[in-house]
JSON list of C-alpha atoms in Angstrom, two decimals:
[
{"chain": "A", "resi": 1, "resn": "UNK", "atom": "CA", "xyz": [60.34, 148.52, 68.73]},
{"chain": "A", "resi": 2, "resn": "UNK", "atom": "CA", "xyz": [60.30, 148.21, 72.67]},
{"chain": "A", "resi": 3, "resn": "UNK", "atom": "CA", "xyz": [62.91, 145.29, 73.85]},
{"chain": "A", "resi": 4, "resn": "UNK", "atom": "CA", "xyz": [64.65, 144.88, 77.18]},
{"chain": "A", "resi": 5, "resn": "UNK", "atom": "CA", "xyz": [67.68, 142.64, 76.88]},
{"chain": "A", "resi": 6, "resn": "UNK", "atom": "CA", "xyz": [67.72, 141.14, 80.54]},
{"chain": "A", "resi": 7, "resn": "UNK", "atom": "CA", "xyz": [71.26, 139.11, 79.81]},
{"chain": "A", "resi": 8, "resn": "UNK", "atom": "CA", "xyz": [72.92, 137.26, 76.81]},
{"chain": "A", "resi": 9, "resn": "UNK", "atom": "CA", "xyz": [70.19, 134.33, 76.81]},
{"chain": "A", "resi": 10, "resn": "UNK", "atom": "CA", "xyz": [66.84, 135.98, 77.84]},
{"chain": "A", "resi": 11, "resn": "UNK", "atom": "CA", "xyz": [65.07, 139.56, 76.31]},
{"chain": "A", "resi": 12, "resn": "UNK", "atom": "CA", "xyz": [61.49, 140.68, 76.44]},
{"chain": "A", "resi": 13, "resn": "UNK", "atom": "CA", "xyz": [60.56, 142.26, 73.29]},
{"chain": "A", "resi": 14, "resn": "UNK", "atom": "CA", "xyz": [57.08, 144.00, 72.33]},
{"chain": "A", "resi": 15, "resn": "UNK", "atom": "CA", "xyz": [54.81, 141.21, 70.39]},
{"chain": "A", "resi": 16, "resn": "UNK", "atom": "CA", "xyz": [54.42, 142.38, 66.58]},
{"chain": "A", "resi": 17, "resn": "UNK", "atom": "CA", "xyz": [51.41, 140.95, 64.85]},
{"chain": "A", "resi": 18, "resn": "UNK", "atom": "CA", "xyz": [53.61, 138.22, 62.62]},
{"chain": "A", "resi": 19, "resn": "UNK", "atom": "CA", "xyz": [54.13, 136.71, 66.39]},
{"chain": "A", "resi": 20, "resn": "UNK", "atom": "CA", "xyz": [49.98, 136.10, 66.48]},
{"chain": "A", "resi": 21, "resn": "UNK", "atom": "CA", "xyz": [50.81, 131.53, 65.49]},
{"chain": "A", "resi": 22, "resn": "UNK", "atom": "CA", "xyz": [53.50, 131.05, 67.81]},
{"chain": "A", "resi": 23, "resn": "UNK", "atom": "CA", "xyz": [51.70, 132.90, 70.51]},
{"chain": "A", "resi": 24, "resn": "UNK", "atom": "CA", "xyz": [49.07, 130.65, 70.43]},
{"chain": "A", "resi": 25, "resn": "UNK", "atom": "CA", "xyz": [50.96, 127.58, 69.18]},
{"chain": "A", "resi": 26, "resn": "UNK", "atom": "CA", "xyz": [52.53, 128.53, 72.74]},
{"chain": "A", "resi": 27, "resn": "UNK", "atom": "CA", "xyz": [49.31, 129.27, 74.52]},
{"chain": "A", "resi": 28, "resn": "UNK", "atom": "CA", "xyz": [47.78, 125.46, 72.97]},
{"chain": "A", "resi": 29, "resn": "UNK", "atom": "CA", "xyz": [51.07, 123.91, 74.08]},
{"chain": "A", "resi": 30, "resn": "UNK", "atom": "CA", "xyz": [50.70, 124.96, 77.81]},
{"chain": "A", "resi": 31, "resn": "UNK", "atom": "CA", "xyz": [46.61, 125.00, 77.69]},
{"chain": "A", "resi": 32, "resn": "UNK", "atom": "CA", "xyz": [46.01, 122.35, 80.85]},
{"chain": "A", "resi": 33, "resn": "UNK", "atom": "CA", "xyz": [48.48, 124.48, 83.10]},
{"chain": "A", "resi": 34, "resn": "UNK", "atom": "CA", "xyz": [47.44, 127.95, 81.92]},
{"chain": "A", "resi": 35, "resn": "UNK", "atom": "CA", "xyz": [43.30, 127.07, 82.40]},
{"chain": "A", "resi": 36, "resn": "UNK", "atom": "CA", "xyz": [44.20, 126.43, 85.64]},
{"chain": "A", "resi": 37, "resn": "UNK", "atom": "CA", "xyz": [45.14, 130.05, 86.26]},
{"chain": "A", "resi": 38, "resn": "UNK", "atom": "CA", "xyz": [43.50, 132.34, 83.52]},
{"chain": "A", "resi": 39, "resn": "UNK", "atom": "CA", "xyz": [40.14, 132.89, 82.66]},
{"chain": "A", "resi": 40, "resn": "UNK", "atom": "CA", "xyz": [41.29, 134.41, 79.11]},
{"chain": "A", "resi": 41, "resn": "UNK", "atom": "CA", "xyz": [42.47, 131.05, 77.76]},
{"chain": "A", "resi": 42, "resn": "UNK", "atom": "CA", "xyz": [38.61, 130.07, 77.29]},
{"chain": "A", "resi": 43, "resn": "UNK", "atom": "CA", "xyz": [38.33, 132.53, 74.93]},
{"chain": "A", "resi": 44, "resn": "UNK", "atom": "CA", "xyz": [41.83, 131.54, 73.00]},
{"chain": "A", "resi": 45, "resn": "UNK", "atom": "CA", "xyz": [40.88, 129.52, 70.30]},
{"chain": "A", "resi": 46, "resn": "UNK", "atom": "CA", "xyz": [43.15, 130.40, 67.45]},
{"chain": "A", "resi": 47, "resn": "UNK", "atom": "CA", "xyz": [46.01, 132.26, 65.98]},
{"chain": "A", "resi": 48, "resn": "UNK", "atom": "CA", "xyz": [42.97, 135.28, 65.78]},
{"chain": "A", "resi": 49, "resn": "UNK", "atom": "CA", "xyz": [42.60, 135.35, 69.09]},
{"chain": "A", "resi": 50, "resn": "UNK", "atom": "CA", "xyz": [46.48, 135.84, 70.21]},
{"chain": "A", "resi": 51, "resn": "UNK", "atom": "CA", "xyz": [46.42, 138.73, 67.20]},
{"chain": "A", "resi": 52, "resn": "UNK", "atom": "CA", "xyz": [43.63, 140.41, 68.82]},
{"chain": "A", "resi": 53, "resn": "UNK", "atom": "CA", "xyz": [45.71, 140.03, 72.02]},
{"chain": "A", "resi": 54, "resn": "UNK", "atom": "CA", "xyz": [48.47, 141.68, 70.43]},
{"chain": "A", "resi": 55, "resn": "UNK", "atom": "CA", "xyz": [47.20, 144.43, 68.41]},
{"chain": "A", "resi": 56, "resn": "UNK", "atom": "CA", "xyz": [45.23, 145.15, 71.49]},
{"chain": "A", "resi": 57, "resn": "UNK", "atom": "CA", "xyz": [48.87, 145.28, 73.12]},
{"chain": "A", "resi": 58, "resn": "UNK", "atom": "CA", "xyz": [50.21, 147.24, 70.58]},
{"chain": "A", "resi": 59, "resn": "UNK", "atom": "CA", "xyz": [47.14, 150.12, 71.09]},
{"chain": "A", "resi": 60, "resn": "UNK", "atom": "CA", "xyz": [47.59, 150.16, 74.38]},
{"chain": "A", "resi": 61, "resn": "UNK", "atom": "CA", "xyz": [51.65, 150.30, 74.22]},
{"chain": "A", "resi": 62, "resn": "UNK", "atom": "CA", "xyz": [51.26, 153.27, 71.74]},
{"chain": "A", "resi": 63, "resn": "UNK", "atom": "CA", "xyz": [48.75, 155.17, 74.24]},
{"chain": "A", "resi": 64, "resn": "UNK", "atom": "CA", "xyz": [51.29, 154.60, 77.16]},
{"chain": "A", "resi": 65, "resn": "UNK", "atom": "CA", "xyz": [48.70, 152.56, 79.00]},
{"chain": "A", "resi": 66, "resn": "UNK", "atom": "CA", "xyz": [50.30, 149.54, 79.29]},
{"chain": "A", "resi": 67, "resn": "UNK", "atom": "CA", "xyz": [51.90, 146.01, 76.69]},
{"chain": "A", "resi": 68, "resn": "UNK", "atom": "CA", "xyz": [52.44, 142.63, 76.37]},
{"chain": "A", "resi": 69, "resn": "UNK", "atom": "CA", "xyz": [56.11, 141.71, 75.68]},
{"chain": "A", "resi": 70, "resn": "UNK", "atom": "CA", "xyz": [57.14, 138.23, 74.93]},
{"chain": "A", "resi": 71, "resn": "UNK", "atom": "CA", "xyz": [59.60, 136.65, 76.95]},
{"chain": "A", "resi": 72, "resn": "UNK", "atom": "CA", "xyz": [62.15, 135.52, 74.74]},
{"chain": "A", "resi": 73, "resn": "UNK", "atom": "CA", "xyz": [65.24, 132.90, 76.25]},
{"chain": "A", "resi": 74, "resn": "UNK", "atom": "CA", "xyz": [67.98, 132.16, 73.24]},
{"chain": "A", "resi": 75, "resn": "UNK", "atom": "CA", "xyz": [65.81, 133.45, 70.48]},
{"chain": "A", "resi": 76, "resn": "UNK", "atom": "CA", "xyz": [63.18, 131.03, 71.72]},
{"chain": "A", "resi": 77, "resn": "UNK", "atom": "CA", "xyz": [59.41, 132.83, 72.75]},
{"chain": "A", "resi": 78, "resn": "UNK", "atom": "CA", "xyz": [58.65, 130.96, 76.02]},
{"chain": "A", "resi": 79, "resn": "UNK", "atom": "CA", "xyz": [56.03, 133.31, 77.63]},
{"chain": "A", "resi": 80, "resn": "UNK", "atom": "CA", "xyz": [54.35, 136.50, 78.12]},
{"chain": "A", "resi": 81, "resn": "UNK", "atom": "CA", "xyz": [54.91, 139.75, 80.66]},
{"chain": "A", "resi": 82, "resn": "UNK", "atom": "CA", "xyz": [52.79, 142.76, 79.81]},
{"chain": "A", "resi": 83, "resn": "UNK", "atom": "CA", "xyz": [51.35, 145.49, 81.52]},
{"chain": "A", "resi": 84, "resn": "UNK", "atom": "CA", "xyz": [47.34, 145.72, 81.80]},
{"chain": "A", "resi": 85, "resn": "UNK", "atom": "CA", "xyz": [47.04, 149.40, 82.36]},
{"chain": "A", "resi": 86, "resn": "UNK", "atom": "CA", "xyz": [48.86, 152.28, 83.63]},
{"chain": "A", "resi": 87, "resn": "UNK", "atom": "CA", "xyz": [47.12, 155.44, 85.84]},
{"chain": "A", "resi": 88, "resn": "UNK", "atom": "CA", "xyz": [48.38, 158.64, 85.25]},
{"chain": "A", "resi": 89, "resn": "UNK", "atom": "CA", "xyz": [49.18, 161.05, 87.18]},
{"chain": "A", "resi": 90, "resn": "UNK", "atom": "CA", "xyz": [49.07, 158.36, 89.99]},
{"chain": "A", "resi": 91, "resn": "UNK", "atom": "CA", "xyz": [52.26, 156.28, 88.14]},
{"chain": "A", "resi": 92, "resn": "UNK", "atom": "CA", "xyz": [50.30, 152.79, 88.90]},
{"chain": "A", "resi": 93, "resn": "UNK", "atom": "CA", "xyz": [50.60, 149.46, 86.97]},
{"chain": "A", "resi": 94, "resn": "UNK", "atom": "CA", "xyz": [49.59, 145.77, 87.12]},
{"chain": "A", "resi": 95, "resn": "UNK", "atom": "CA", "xyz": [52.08, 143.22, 85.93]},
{"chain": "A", "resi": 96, "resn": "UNK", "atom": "CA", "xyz": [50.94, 139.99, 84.74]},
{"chain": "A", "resi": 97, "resn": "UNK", "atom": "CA", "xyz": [53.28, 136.62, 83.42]},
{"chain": "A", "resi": 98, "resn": "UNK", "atom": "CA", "xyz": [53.30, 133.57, 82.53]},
{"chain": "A", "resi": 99, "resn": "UNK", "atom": "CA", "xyz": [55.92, 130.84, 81.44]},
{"chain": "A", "resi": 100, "resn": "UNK", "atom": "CA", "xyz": [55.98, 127.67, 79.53]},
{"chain": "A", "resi": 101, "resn": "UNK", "atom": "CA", "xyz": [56.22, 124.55, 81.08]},
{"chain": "A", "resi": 102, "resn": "UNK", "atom": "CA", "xyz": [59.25, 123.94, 79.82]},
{"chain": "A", "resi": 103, "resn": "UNK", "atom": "CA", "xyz": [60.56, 126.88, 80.92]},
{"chain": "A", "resi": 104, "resn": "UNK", "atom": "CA", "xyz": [59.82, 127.11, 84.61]},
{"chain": "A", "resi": 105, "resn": "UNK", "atom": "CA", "xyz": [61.86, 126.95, 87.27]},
{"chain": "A", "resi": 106, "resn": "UNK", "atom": "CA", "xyz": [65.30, 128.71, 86.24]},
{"chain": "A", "resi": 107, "resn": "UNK", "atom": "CA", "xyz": [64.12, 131.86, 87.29]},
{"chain": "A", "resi": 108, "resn": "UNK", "atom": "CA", "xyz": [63.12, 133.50, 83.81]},
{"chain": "A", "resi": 109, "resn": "UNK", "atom": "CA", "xyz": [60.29, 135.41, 84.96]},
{"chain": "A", "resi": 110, "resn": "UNK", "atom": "CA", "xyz": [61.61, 136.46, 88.39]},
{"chain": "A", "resi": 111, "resn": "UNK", "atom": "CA", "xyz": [64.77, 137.72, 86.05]},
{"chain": "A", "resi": 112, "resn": "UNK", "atom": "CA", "xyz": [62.78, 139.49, 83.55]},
{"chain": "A", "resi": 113, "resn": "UNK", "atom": "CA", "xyz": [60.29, 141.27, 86.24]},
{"chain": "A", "resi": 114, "resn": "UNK", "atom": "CA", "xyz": [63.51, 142.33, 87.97]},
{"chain": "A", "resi": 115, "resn": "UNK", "atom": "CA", "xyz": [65.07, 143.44, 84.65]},
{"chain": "A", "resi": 116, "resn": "UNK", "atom": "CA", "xyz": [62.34, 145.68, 83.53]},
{"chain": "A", "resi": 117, "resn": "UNK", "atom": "CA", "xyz": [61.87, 147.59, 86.84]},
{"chain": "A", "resi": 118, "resn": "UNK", "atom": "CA", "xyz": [64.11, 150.28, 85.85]},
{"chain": "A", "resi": 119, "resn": "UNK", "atom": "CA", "xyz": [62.06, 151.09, 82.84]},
{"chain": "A", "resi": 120, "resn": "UNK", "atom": "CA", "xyz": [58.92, 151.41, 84.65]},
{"chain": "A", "resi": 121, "resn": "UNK", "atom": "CA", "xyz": [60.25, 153.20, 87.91]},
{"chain": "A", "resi": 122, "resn": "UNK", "atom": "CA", "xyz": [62.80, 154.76, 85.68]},
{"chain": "A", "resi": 123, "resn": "UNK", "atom": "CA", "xyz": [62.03, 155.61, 82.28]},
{"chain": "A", "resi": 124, "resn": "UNK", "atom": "CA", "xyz": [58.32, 155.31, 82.78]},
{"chain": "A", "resi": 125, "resn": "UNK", "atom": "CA", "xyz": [58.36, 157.34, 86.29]},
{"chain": "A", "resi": 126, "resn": "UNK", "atom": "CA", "xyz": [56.12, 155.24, 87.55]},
{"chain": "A", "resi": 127, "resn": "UNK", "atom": "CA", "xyz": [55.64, 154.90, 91.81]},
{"chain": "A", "resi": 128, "resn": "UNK", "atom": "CA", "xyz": [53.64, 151.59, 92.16]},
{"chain": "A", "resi": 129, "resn": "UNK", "atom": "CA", "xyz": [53.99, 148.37, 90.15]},
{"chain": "A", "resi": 130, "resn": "UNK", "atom": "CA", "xyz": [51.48, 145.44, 91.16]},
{"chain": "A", "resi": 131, "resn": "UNK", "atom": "CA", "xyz": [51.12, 141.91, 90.71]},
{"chain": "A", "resi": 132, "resn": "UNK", "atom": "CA", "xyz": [48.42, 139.85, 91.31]},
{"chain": "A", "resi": 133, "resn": "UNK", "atom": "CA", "xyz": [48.27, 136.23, 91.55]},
{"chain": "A", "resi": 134, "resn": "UNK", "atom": "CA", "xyz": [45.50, 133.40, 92.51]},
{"chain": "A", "resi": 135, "resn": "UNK", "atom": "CA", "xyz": [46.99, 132.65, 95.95]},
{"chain": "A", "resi": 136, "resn": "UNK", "atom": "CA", "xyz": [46.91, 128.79, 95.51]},
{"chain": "A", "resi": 137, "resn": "UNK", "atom": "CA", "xyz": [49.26, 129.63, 92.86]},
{"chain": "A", "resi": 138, "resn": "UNK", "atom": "CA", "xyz": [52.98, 129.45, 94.77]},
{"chain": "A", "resi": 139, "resn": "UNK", "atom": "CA", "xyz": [55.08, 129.46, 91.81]},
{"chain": "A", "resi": 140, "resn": "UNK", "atom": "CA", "xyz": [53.48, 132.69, 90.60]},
{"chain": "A", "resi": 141, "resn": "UNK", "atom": "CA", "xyz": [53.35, 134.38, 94.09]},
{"chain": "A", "resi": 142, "resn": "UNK", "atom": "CA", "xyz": [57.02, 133.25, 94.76]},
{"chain": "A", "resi": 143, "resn": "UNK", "atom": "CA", "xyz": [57.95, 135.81, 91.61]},
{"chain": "A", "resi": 144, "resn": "UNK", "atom": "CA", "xyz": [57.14, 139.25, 93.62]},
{"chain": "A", "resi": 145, "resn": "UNK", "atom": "CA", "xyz": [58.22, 137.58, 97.32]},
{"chain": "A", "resi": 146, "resn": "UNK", "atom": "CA", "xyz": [61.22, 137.27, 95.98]},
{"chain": "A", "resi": 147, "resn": "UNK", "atom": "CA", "xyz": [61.70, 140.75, 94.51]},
{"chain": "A", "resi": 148, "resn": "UNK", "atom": "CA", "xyz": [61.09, 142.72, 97.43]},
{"chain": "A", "resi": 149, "resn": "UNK", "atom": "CA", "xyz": [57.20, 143.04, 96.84]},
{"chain": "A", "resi": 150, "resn": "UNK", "atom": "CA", "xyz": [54.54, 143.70, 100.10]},
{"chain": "A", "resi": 151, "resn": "UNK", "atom": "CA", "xyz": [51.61, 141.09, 99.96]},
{"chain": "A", "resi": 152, "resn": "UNK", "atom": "CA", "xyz": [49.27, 144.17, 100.67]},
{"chain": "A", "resi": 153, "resn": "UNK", "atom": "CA", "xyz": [46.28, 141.44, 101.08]},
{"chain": "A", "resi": 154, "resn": "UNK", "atom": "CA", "xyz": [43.59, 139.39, 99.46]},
{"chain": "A", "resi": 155, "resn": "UNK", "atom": "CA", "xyz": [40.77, 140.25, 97.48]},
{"chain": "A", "resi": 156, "resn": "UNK", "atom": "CA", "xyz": [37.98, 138.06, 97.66]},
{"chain": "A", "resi": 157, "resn": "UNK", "atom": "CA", "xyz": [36.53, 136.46, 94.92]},
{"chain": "A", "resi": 158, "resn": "UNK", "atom": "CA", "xyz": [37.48, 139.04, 92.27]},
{"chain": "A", "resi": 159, "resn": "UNK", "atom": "CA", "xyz": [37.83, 136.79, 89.41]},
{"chain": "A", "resi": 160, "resn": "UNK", "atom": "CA", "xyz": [35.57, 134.35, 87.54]},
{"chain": "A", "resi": 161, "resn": "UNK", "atom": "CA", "xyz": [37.13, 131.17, 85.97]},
{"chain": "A", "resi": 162, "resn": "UNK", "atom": "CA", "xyz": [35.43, 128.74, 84.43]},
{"chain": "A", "resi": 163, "resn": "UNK", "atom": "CA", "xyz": [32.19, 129.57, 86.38]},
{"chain": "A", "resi": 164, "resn": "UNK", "atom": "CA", "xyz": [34.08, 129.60, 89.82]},
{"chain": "A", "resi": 165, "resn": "UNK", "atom": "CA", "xyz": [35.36, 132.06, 91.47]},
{"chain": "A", "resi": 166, "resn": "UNK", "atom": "CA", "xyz": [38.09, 132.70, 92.84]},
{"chain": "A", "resi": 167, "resn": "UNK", "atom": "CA", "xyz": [40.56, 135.16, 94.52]},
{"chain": "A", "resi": 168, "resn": "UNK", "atom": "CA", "xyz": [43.98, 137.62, 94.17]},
{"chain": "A", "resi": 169, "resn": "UNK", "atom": "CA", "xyz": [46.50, 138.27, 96.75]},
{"chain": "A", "resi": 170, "resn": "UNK", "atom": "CA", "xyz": [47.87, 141.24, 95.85]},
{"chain": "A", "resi": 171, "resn": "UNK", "atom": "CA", "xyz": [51.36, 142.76, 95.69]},
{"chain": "A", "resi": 172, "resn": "UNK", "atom": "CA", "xyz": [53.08, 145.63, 95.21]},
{"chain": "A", "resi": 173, "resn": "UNK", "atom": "CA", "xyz": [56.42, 147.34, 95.18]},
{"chain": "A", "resi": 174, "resn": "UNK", "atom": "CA", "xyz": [56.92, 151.43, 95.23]},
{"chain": "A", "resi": 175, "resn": "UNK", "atom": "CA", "xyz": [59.83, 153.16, 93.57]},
{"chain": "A", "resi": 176, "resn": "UNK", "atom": "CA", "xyz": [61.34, 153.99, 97.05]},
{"chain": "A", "resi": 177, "resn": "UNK", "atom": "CA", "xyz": [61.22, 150.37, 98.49]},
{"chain": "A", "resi": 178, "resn": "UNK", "atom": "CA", "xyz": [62.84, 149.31, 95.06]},
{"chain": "A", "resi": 179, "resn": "UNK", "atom": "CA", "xyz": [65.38, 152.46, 95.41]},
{"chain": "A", "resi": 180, "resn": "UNK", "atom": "CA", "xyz": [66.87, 151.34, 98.77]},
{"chain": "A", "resi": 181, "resn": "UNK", "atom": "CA", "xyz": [66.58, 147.61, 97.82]},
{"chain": "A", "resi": 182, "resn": "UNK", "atom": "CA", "xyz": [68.37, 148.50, 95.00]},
{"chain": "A", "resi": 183, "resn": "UNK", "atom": "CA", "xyz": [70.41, 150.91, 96.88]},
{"chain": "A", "resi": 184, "resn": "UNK", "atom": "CA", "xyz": [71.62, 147.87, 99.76]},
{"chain": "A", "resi": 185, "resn": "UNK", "atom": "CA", "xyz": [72.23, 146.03, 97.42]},
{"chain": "A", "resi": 186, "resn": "UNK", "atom": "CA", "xyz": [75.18, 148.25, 95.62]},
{"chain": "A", "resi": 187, "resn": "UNK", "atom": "CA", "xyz": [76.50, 148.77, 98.83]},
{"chain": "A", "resi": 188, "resn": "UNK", "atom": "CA", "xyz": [77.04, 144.93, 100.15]}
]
């Protein structure tokens, strides 16, 4: 099974269908914060829902277009980071992430998007990784500002939540910006 151990405390792991009740024991637990940001949590209303989520995961991991990992710190599942789709031959992906309430603010996200960069520019030989992110949403945008991402711009009123719109700025990094950023880096 796909896993990326970021350090000793935190992995991302592909989400197996026995995960499907502490998914959305997870996804209840955090439901004021995360219907503030995703349309898909109306439609989360059991442990069917998050299996659907993750079998749908699992097809699209074993087609190479794209997973959902859960973000695991200490043996603990404390969010999600997948991938929604992947172009070929272009090499394109979206990343999307979210984190427990609990669980914000030590960096685990920004640590496991840096962590599995290598795998998608590397192993996956992909050229372009997105993220997109409402823009009132600073704790999600800080995530790809602080990785070396480009805010490439907004789109306007691409998404529908809760019968409002509502926007994405957009990021991205290419495999050459994160080369020489990883690149400086060794050399400092």
């Amino acid at each position: 099974m796909f896993a990326v151990a970021i350090d000793d405390d935190l992995a991302l792991r592909l989400y197996e269908r026995r995960d499907a009740e502490a998914l959305y024991d997870l996804v209840e637990a955090n439901r004021d914060l995360l219907e503030r940001w995703f349309p898909w949590t109306e439609g989360t209303r059991g442990p069917d829902d998050t299996r659907a989520f993750i079998e749908d995961g699992l097809r699209r991991f074993a087609a190479g277009n794209g997973f959902e990992c859960g973000i695991v710190e200490k043996g603990r599942l404390v969010g999600t980071l997948g991938l929604h789709f992947v172009t070929r031959p272009e090499g394109v992906t979206e990343m999307g992430y979210w984190l427990d309430e609990d669980a914000q603010g030590r960096g685990l996200v920004t640590r496991s998007v840096a962590g599995l960069l290598p795998h998608l520019f590397g192993t996956m030989d992909l050229n372009r990784v997105e993220i997109r992110a409402d823009p009132a949403n600073d704790r999600s945008r800080a995530v790809p500002e602080r990785l070396g991402f480009r805010q490439e711009g907004v789109l306007r009123q691409v998404g529908l939540r809760s019968g409002h719109r509502y926007d994405h700025a957009v990021y991205a990094l290419l495999r050459d910006e994160w080369r020489a950023g990883r690149d400086a880096t060794a050399e400092t």
